GROMACS .gro file of C-alpha atoms in nm:
model
   87
    1MET     CA    1  -2.082 -18.152  24.888
    2LEU     CA    2  -1.734 -18.289  24.816
    3LYS     CA    3  -1.581 -17.941  24.833
    4GLU     CA    4  -1.720 -17.898  25.185
    5ARG     CA    5  -1.491 -18.175  25.313
    6ILE     CA    6  -1.170 -17.984  25.376
    7ASP     CA    7  -1.006 -18.244  25.601
    8ARG     CA    8  -0.857 -18.499  25.361
    9LYS     CA    9  -0.793 -18.739  25.649
   10THR     CA   10  -1.158 -18.775  25.741
   11PRO     CA   11  -1.290 -19.104  25.601
   12ILE     CA   12  -1.617 -19.149  25.419
   13THR     CA   13  -1.825 -19.465  25.421
   14LEU     CA   14  -1.894 -19.634  25.089
   15ILE     CA   15  -2.146 -19.912  25.035
   16LEU     CA   16  -2.036 -20.204  24.818
   17ARG     CA   17  -2.339 -20.394  24.691
   18ASP     CA   18  -2.310 -20.731  24.516
   19GLN     CA   19  -2.544 -20.888  24.260
   20THR     CA   20  -2.747 -21.064  24.531
   21GLY     CA   21  -2.816 -20.735  24.709
   22ARG     CA   22  -2.576 -20.803  24.996
   23LYS     CA   23  -2.416 -20.481  25.119
   24PHE     CA   24  -2.085 -20.404  25.285
   25TRP     CA   25  -2.014 -20.067  25.450
   26LEU     CA   26  -1.645 -19.977  25.427
   27LYS     CA   27  -1.454 -19.663  25.522
   28ILE     CA   28  -1.192 -19.494  25.305
   29LYS     CA   29  -1.017 -19.158  25.300
   30LEU     CA   30  -1.077 -18.926  25.005
   31HIS     CA   31  -0.726 -18.954  24.862
   32GLN     CA   32  -0.672 -19.328  24.917
   33LYS     CA   33  -0.677 -19.548  24.610
   34LEU     CA   34  -0.978 -19.775  24.583
   35SER     CA   35  -0.746 -20.077  24.557
   36GLY     CA   36  -0.745 -20.100  24.938
   37LEU     CA   37  -1.124 -20.102  24.949
   38PHE     CA   38  -1.135 -20.368  24.677
   39SER     CA   39  -0.882 -20.581  24.868
   40THR     CA   40  -1.091 -20.561  25.184
   41TYR     CA   41  -1.400 -20.666  24.990
   42VAL     CA   42  -1.211 -20.962  24.839
   43LYS     CA   43  -1.095 -21.075  25.185
   44MET     CA   44  -1.451 -21.055  25.318
   45THR     CA   45  -1.609 -21.247  25.030
   46GLY     CA   46  -1.335 -21.481  24.913
   47VAL     CA   47  -1.389 -21.388  24.547
   48ALA     CA   48  -1.074 -21.304  24.349
   49VAL     CA   49  -1.044 -20.939  24.246
   50HIS     CA   50  -0.980 -21.033  23.881
   51ASP     CA   51  -1.325 -21.201  23.877
   52LEU     CA   52  -1.502 -20.878  23.976
   53ARG     CA   53  -1.606 -20.547  23.820
   54PHE     CA   54  -1.664 -20.243  24.039
   55LEU     CA   55  -1.910 -19.986  23.904
   56PHE     CA   56  -2.023 -19.641  24.010
   57GLY     CA   57  -2.311 -19.483  23.822
   58GLY     CA   58  -2.292 -19.766  23.570
   59GLU     CA   59  -1.929 -19.687  23.483
   60ARG     CA   60  -1.641 -19.920  23.565
   61ILE     CA   61  -1.400 -19.782  23.821
   62SER     CA   62  -1.031 -19.859  23.857
   63GLU     CA   63  -0.818 -19.968  24.151
   64SER     CA   64  -0.609 -19.655  24.098
   65ASP     CA   65  -0.908 -19.419  24.130
   66THR     CA   66  -0.972 -19.236  24.457
   67PRO     CA   67  -1.305 -19.122  24.606
   68PHE     CA   68  -1.187 -18.766  24.538
   69ASP     CA   69  -1.122 -18.844  24.169
   70LEU     CA   70  -1.473 -18.986  24.129
   71GLU     CA   71  -1.637 -18.717  24.346
   72LEU     CA   72  -1.778 -18.985  24.576
   73ASN     CA   73  -1.969 -18.877  24.883
   74ASP     CA   74  -2.040 -19.044  25.214
   75GLN     CA   75  -2.283 -19.338  25.173
   76ASP     CA   76  -2.244 -19.358  24.794
   77GLN     CA   77  -2.291 -19.708  24.655
   78ILE     CA   78  -2.046 -19.904  24.442
   79ASP     CA   79  -2.195 -20.201  24.257
   80VAL     CA   80  -1.987 -20.519  24.248
   81MET     CA   81  -2.049 -20.757  23.959
   82LEU     CA   82  -1.895 -21.089  23.864
   83GLU     CA   83  -1.685 -21.048  23.551
   84GLY     CA   84  -1.848 -21.219  23.253
   85SER     CA   85  -1.634 -21.489  23.099
   86GLY     CA   86  -1.796 -21.478  22.754
   87CYS     CA   87  -1.821 -21.768  22.511
   0.00000   0.00000   0.00000
């Protein structure tokens, strides 16, 4: 399905879901770094980015990744977890 999207400027909508089940629908272009999406989420929630982990398919994703890199499709969900502090 990713290969069908020829227009790199057309945004997709990603769902960011936190541990409580709250969801945020945010748009991003295929070749934009996810750092912008993470920053928007941080502004909306007030939680510092260094306190969060962003996961897709159970794997941690990086601020430097793009939706294209991860083969994300419209309406895919990214899980947002609070970073564990350990003992």
